[in-house]
Coordinates of C-alpha atoms and ligand atoms in Angstrom, one line a residue:
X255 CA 34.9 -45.7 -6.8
X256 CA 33.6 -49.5 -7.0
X257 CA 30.5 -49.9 -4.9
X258 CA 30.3 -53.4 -3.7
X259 CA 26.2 -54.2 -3.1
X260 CA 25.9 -54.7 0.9
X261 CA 24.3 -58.4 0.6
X262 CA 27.8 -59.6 -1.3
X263 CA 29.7 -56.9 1.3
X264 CA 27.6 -58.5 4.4
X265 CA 27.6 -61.5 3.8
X266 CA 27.2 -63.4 7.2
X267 CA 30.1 -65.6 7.2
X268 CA 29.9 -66.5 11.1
X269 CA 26.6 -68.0 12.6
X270 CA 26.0 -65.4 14.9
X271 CA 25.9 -63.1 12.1
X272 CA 23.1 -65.0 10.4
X273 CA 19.8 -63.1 11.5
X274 CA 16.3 -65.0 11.8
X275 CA 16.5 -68.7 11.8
X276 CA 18.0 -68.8 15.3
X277 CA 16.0 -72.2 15.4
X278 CA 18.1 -73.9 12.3
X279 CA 21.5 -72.1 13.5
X280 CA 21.5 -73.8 16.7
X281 CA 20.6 -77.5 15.8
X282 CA 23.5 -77.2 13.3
X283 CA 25.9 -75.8 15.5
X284 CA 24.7 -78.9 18.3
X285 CA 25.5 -81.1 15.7
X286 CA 28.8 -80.0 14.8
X287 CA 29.8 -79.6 18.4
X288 CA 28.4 -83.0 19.2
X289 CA 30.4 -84.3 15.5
X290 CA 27.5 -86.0 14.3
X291 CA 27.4 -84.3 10.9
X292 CA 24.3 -85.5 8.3
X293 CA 25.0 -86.1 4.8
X294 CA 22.2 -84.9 3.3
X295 CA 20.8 -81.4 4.0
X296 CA 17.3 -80.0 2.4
X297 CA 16.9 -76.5 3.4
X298 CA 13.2 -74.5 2.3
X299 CA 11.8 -71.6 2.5
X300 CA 11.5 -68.2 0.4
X301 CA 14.2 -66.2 -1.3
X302 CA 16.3 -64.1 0.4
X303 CA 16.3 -66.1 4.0
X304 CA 19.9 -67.5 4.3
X305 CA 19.6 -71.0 2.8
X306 CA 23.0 -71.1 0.8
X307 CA 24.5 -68.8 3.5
X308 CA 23.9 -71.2 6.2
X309 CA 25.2 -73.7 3.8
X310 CA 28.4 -72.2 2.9
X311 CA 29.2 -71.6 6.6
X312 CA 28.6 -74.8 7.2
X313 CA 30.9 -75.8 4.5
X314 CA 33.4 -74.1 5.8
X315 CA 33.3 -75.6 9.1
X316 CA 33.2 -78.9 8.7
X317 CA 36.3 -78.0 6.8
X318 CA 38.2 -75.7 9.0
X319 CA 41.2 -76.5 10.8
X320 CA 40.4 -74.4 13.8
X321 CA 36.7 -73.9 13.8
X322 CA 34.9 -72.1 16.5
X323 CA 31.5 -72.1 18.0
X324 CA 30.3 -69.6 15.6
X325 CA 31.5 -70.9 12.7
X326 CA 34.9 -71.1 10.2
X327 CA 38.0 -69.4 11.9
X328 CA 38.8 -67.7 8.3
X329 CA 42.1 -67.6 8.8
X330 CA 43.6 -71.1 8.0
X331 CA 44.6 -72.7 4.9
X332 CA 41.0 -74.6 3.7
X333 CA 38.8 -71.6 5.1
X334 CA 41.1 -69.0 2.6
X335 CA 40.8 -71.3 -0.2
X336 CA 36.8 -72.0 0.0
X337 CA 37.0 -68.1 0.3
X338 CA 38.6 -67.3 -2.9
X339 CA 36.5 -70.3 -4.8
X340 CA 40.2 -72.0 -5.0
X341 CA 39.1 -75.0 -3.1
X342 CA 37.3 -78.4 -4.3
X343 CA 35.8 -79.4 -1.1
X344 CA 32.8 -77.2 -1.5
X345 CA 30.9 -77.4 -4.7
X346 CA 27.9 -75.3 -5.4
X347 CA 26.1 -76.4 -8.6
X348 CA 22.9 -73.8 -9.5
X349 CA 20.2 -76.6 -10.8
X350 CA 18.5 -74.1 -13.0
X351 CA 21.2 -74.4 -15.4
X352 CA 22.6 -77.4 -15.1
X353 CA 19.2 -79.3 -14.3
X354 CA 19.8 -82.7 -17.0
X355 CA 21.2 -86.3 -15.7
X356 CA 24.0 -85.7 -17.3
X357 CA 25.4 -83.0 -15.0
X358 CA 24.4 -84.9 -11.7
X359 CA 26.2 -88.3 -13.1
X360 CA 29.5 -85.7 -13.3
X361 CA 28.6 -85.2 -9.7
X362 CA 28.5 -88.7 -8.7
X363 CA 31.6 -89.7 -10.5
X364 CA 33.6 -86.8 -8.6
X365 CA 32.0 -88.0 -5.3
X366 CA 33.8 -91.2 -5.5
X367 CA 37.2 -89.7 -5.1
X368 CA 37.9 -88.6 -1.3
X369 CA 38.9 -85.2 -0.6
X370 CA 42.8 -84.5 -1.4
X371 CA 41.9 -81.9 1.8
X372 CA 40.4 -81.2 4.4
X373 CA 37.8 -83.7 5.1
X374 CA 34.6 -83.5 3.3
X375 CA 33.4 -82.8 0.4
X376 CA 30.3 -80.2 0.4
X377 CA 27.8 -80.3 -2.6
X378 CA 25.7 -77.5 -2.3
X379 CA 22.6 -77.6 -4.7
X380 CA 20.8 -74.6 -4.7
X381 CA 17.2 -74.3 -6.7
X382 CA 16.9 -78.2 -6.2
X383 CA 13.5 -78.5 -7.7
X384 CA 14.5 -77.4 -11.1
X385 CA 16.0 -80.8 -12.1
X386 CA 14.5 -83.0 -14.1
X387 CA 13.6 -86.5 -13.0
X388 CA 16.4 -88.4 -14.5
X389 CA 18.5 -86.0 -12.4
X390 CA 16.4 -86.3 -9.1
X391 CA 16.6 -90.7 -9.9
X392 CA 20.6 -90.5 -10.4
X393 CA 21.1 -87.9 -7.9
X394 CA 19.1 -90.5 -5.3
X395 CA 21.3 -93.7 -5.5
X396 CA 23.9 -91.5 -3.8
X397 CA 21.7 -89.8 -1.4
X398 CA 21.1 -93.3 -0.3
X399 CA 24.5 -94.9 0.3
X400 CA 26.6 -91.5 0.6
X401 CA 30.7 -92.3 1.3
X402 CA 31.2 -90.5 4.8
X403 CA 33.0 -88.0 3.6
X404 CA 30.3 -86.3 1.4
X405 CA 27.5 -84.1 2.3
X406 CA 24.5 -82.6 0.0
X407 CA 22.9 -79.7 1.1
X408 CA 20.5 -79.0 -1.3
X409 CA 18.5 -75.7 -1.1
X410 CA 15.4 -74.5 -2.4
X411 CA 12.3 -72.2 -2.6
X412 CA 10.1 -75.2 -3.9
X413 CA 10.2 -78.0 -1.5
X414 CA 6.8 -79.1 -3.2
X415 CA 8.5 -80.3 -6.4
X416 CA 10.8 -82.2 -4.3
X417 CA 10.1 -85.9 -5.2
X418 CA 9.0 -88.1 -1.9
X419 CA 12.5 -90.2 -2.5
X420 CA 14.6 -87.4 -1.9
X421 CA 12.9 -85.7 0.9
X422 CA 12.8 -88.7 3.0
X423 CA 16.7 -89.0 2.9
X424 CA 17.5 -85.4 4.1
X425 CA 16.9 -83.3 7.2
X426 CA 15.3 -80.8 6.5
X427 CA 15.4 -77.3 7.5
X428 CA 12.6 -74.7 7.4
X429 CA 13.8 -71.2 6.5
X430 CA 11.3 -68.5 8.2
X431 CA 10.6 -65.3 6.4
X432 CA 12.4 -62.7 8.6
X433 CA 10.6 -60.2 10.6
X434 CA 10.4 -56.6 10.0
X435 CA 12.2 -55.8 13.5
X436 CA 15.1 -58.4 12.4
X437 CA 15.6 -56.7 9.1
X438 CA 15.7 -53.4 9.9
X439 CA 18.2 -53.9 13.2
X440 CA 20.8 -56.1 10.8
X441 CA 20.3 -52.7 8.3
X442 CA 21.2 -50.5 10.9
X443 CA 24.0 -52.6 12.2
X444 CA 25.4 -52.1 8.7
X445 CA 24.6 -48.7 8.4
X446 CA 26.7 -47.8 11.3
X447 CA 29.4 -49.8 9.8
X448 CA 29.4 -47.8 6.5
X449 CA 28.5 -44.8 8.5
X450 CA 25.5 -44.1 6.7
X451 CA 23.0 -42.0 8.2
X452 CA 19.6 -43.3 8.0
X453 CA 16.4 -42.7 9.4
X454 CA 15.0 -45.1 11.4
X455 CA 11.6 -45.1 9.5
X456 CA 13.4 -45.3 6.0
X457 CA 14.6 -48.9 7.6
X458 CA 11.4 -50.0 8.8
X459 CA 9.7 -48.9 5.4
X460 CA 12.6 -51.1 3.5
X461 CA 12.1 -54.3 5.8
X462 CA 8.5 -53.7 5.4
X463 CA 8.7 -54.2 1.3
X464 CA 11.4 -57.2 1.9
X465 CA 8.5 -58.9 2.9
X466 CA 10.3 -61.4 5.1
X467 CA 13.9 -61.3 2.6
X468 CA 17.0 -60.3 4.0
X469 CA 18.5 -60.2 0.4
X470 CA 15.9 -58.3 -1.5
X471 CA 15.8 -55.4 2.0
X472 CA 20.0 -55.3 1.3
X473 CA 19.0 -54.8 -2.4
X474 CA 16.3 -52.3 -2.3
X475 CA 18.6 -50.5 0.6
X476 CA 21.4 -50.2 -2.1
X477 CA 19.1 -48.4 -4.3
X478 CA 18.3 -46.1 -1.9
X479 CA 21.4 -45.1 -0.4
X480 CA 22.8 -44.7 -4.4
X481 CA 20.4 -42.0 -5.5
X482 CA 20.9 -39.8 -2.5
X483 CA 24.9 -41.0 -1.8
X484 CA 26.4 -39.1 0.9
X485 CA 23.4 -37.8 2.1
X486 CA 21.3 -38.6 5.1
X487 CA 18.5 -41.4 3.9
X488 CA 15.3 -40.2 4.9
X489 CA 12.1 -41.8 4.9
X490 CA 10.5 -39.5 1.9
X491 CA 13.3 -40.1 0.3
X492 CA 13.3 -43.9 0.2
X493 CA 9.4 -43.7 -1.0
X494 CA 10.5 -41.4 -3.7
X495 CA 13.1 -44.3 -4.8
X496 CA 10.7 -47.0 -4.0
X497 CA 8.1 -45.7 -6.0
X498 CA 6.3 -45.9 -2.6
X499 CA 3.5 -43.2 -1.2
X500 CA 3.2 -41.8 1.8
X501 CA 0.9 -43.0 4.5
X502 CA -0.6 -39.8 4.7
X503 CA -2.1 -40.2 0.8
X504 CA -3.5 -43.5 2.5
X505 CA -5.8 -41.7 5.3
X506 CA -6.8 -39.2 2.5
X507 CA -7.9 -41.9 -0.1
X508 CA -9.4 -44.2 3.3
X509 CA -11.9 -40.7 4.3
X510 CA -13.0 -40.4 0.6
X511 CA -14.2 -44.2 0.8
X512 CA -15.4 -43.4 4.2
X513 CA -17.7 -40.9 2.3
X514 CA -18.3 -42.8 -0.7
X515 CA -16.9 -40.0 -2.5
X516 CA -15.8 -41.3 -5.8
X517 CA -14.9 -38.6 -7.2
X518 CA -12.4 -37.7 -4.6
X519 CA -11.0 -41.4 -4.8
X520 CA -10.1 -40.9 -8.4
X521 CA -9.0 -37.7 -8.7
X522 CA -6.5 -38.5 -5.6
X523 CA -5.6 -41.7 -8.1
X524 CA -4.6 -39.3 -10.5
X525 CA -2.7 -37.3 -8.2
X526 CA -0.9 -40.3 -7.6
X527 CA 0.1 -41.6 -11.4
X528 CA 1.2 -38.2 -11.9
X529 CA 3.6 -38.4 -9.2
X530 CA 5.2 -41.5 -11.5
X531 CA 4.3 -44.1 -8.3
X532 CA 4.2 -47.2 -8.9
X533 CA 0.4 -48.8 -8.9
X534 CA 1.2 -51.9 -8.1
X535 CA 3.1 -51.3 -4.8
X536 CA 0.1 -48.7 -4.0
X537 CA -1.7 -51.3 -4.2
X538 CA 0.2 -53.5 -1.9
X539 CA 0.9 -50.5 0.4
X540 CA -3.1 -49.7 0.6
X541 CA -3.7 -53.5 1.8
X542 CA -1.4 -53.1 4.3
X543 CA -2.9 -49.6 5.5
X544 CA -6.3 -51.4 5.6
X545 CA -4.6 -54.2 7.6
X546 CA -3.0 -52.3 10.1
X547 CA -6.8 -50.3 10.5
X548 CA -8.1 -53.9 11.3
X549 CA -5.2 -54.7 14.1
X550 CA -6.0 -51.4 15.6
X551 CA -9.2 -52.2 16.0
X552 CA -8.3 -55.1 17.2
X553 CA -6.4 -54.6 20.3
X554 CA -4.3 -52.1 21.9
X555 CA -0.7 -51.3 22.2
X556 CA -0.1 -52.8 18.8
X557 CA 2.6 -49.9 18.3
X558 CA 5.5 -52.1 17.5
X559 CA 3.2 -54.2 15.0
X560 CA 2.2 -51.4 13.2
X561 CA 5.1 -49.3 11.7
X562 CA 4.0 -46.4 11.6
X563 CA 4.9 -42.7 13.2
X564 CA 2.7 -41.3 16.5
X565 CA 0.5 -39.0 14.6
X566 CA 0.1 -41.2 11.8
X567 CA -1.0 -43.8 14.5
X568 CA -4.0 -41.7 15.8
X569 CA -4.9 -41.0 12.9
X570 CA -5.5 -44.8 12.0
X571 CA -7.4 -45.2 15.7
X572 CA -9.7 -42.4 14.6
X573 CA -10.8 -43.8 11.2
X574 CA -10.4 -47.4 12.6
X575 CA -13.3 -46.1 15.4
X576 CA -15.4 -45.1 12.5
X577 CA -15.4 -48.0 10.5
X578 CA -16.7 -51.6 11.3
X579 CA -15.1 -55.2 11.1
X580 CA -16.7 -55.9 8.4
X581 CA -16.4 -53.0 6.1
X582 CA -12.5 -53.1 6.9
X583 CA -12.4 -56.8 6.2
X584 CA -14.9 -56.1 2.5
X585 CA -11.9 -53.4 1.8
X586 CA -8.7 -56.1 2.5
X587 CA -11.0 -58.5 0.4
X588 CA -11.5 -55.5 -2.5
X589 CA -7.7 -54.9 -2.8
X590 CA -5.8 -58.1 -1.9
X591 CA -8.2 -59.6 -4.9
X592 CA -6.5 -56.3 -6.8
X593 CA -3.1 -57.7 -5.6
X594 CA -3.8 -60.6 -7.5
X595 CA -5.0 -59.4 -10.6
X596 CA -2.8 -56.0 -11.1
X597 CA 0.6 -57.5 -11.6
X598 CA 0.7 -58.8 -14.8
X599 CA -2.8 -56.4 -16.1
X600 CA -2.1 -54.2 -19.3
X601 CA -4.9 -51.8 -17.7
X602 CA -3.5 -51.2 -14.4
X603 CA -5.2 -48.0 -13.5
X604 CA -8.7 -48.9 -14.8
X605 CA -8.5 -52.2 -12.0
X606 CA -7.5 -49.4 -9.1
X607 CA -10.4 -47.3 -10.4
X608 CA -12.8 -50.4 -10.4
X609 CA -11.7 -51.3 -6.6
X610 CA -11.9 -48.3 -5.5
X611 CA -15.5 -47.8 -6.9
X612 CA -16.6 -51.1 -5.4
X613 CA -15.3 -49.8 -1.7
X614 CA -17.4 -46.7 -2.5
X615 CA -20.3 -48.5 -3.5
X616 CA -21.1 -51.3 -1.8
X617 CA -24.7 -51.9 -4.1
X618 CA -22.2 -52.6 -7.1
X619 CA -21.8 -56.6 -5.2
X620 CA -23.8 -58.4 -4.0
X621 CA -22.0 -61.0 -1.2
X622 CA -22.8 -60.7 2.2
X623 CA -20.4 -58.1 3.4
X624 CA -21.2 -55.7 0.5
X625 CA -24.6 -56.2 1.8
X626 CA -24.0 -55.6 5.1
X627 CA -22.5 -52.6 4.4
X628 CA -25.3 -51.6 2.6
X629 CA -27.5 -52.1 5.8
X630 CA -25.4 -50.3 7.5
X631 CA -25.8 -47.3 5.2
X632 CA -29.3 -47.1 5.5
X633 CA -29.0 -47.3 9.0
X634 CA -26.6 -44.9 9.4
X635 CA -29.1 -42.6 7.7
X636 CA -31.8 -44.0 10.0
X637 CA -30.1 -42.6 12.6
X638 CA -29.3 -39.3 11.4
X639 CA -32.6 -39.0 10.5
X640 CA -31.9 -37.8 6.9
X641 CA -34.5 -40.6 5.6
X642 CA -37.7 -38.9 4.5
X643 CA -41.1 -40.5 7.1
X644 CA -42.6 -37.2 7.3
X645 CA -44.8 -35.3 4.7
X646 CA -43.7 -32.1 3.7
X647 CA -46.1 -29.1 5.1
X648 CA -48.7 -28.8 2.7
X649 CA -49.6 -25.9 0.7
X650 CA -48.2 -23.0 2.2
X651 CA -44.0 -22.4 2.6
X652 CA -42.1 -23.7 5.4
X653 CA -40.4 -20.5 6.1
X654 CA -41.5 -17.3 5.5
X655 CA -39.6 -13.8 4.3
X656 CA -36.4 -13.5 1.2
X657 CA -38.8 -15.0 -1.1
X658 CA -36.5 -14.5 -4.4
X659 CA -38.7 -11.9 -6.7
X660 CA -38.3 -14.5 -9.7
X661 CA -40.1 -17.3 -8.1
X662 CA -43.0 -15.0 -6.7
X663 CA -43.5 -13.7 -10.4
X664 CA -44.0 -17.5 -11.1
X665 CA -46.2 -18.7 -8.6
X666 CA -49.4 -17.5 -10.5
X667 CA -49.0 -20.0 -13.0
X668 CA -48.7 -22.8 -10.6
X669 CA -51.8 -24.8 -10.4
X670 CA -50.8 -25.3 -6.8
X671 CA -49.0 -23.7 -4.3
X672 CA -45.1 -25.1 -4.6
X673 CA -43.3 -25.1 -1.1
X674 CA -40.3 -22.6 -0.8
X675 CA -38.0 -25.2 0.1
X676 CA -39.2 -27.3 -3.7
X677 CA -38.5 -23.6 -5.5
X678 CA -34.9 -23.2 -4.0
X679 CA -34.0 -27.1 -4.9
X680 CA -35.6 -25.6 -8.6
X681 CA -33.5 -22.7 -8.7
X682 CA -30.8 -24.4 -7.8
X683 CA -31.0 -27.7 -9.2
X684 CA -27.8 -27.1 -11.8
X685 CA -25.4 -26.6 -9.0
X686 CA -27.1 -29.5 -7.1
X687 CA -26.7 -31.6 -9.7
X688 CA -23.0 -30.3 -10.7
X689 CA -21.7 -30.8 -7.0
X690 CA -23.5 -34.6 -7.1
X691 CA -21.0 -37.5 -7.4
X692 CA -21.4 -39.5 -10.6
X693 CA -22.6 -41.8 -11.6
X694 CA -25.4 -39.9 -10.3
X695 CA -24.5 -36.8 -11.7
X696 CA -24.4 -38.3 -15.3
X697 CA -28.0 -39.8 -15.1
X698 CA -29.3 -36.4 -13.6
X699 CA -27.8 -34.1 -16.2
X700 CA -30.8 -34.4 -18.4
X701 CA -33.7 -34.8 -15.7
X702 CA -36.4 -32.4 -16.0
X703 CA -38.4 -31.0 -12.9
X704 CA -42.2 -31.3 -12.2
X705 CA -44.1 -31.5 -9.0
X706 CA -45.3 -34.4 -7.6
X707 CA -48.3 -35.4 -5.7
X708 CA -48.1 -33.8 -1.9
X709 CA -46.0 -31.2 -3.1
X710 CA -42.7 -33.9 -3.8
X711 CA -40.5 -32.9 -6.1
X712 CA -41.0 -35.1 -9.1
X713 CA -37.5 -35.9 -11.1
X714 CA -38.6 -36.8 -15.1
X715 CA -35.6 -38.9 -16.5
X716 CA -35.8 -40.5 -19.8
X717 CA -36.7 -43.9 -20.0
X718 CA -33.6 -46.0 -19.8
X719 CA -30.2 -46.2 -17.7
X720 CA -31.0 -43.3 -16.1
X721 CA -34.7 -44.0 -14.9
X722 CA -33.2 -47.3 -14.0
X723 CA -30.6 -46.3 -12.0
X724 CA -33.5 -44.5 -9.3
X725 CA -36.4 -47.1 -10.0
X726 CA -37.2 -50.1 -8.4
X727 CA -36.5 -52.0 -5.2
X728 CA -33.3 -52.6 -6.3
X729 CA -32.5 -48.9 -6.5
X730 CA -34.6 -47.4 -4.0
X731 CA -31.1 -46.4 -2.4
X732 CA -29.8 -44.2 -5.2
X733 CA -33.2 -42.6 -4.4
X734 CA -32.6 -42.0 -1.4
X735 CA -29.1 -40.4 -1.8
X736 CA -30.7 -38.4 -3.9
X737 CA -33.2 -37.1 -1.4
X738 CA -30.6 -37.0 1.7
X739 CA -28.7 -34.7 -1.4
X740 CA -31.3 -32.3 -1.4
X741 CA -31.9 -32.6 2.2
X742 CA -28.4 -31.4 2.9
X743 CA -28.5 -28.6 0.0
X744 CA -32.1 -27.0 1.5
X745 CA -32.2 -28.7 5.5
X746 CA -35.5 -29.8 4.9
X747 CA -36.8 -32.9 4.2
X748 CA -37.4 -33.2 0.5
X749 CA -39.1 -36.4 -0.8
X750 CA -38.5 -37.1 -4.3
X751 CA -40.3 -39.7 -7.0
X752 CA -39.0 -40.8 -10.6
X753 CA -41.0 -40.4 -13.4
X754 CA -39.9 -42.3 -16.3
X755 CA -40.9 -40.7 -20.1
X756 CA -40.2 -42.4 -23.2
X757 CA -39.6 -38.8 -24.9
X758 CA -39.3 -34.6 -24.1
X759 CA -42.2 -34.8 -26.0
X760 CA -44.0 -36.8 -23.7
X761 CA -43.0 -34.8 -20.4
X762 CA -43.7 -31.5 -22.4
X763 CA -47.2 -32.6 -22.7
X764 CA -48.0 -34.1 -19.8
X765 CA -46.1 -33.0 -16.9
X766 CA -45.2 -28.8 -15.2
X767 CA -42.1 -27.8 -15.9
X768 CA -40.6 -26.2 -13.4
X769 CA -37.6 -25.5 -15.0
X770 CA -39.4 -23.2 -16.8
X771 CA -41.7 -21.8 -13.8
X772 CA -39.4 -21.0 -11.9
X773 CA -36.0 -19.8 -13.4
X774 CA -33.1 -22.0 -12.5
X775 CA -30.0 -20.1 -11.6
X776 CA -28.4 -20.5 -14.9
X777 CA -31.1 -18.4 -16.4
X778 CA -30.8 -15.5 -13.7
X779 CA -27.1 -15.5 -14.7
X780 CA -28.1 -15.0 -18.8
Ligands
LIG185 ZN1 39.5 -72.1 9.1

């Protein structure tokens, strides 16, 4: 069985048929009804939007011997013959191979012999801008005294590289990208014709990575519909073609940023590349997601905007109502700079990693949203209070009674009293530090324990990226993360300060360890 591809099979050959540039289809078809036909034609605008379509209809009517309203009758003599490529009144020459001087002087010599039919001869030009200047200079003498019986329609995606001489001799015609809705009712229109079931989602997603092209949504639809032919096209199944991931993976990846979890960011990434999708369409996809969380926060009722199930659509209010302008708009900023650079990058998952790192951590920048966001940190914690003001009671335990045996045999040794809450964080300081996010969890791996004045716990890193990744202003919120860690573990406060020694050697003879006073889970476990 011969599959024809659905943009050849559908291929508009009526006006009405021609979806999206209602605004270009009626001035042409006021022209032809009025008979005052222009001979040169430049029509822009992005792949995929009609251009030579509306050319060749046009074509054809100005050539048919019973035209309608809409269009070419198709049924007489000229229209068959343009049909089947028999007929020398329309002439399509693709400039990107036939862009020299040489091929545009054939083109004038043929215009000087009138049509031996029907009455004018159509030059249809597509990918203008590829010819070379000779070309555009020959090809301008006749733009300028055309015989009435010629018309150029020259098409192309480029109108930039369209020299100032031939722009000013043509009307032009602005192709619009095509919207999603437009795309995905022409889809289903076809769908019922080829009695195709479809979900309606599976169209919506297709229009959606069209991005405004009729031609590449017929395409991408063909794909789909030949891996799963004769079934019903579902929406997972047309992300499974597409290389596309579900929304749902989107709210999941959005909560781990929300958290600054890295950790869960990546290893969802990896969940991801196994699943063979594509990274640069998650990518794209992710943008999106992050730009339908800003028009929800925007305004309301933006249903039809945002394409996107009911339940997937409060899921988006709710983290929209959690996040900020301006983080939302720092994330769009993150990933559409991503956009740019993933394309064409050997390292493709490395860049995702590195985004998706920078949402996490804000400190990593340092323009005025990331700081913002880092304001907003601290004031989140501000308000939940996790920030350590108060001094921890001194001397004698918080909380009286389960007193682990191992830490009362200890105590002796102490030349001060160590708050229960400080032994627990001891004891347990190898699962703290295993359940911390990296790269935290790297720099504490080799920290040692001591006690601090007022009865703070005292972290000892060695001098270096570690001690530098607590110390100073500039870090003073890795500090704190650290603390609100150990706030959370024990639900006290627990204030923390960084010692830096240049050796164990040093720490050992200067500083308690309280690894060794009081025995860290691990040990008990030995
Ligand atoms: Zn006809």
């Amino acid at each position: 069985m011969s599959y024809t591809a659905l943009y050849r099979k559908f291929r508009p050959d009526a006006f009405s048929d021609v979806k999206g540039q209602d605004h270009i289809v009626t001035t042409l078809k006021n022209q032809l009804r009025a008979n005052r036909i222009g001979h040169a034609y430049l029509f822009t605008g992005t792949r995929g939007t009609g251009k030579t379509t509306v050319a060749k209809i046009f074509a054809k009517t100005v050539n048919c011997e019973h035209p309608t309203e809409d269009g070419p009758c198709g049924e007489c003599r000229i229209c068959k013959a343009i049909a089947a490529g028999a007929s020398m009144n329309v002439i399509e020459i693709d400039a990107a191979s036939n862009n020299g001087v040489d091929n545009i002087r054939e083109i004038i010599d043929e215009v000087s012999y009138s049509p031996a039919e029907g009455k004018y001869k159509v030059y249809i030009i597509d990918e203008v801008h590829m010819l070379s200047p000779g070309a555009f200079n020959a090809l301008l003498k006749t733009l300028e005294e055309p015989p009435s019986y010629v018309i150029f329609i020259l098409a192309t995606t480029e109108v930039h590289k369209i020299p100032i001489t031939i722009l000013s001799r043509c009307q032009r015609y602005d192709f619009k990208r095509i919207s999603i809705d437009i795309i995905t009712d022409r889809m289903k229109e076809l769908m019922d014709t080829e009695q195709v079931q479809v979900e309606d989602r599976a169209l919506r997603y297709i229009a959606k990575v069209a991005d405004g092209s009729m031609r590449d949504a017929l395409s991408l639809l063909d794909q789909c519909i030949a891996f799963h032919l004769g079934k019903e096209l579902t929406y997972d199944m047309t992300l499974d073609v597409l290389g596309a991931v579900d929304t749902e993976v989107f709210s999941r990846l959005l909560r781990f940023v929300m958290d600054r979890n890295v950790l869960g960011c990546i290893e969802l990434l990896e969940e991801i590349v196994m699943q063979g999708r594509e990274l640069v369409q998650f990518v794209t996809d992710f943008t999106w997601y992050l730009r339908n969380l800003m028009l929800v926060q925007t305004a309301d009722n933006l249903e039809d905007v945002i394409d996107m199930s009911t339940d997937n659509l409060a899921n988006l209010k709710e983290e929209a109502s959690m996040l900020s302008m301006d983080q939302i708009i720092r994330y769009i900023h993150i990933f559409s700079e991503l956009s740019g650079q993933i394309r064409y990058a050997a390292q493709k998952r490395i860049l995702v990693e590195i985004a998706l790192i920078k949402l996490c951590k804000p400190e990593m920048e340092t323009d005025q949203e990331a700081v913002l966001d880092r304001i907003r940190q601290v004031e989140e914690k501000v308000e939940n209070g996790i920030v350590v003001t108060a001094q921890m009671p001194a001397g004698t335990p918080g909380v009286q009674g389960g007193a682990p045996g191992g830490a009362a045999r200890s105590k002796p040794e102490l030349p001060k009293a160590i708050p229960e809450d400080v032994q627990e964080i001891v004891r347990k300081w190898p699962s703290i530090v295993g359940n911390a996010e990296n790269p935290m969890k790297m720099y504490l791996k080799n920290a040692r324990l001591s006690l601090g004045g007022d009865n703070k716990l005292m972290v000892v890193l060695e001098d270096g990226l570690a001690s530098d990744y607590f110390k100073g202003e500039a870090h003073e919120q890795n500090k704190q993360q650290l603390e609100s860690l150990l706030s959370d573990f024990s639900g006290k406060e627990i204030e923390v300060t960084i010692q830096t020694v240049e050796s164990n050697r040093q720490f050992e003879d200067n500083y308690v360890d309280l690894g060794k006073v009081i025995n860290m889970e691990i040990d008990e476990e030995e």
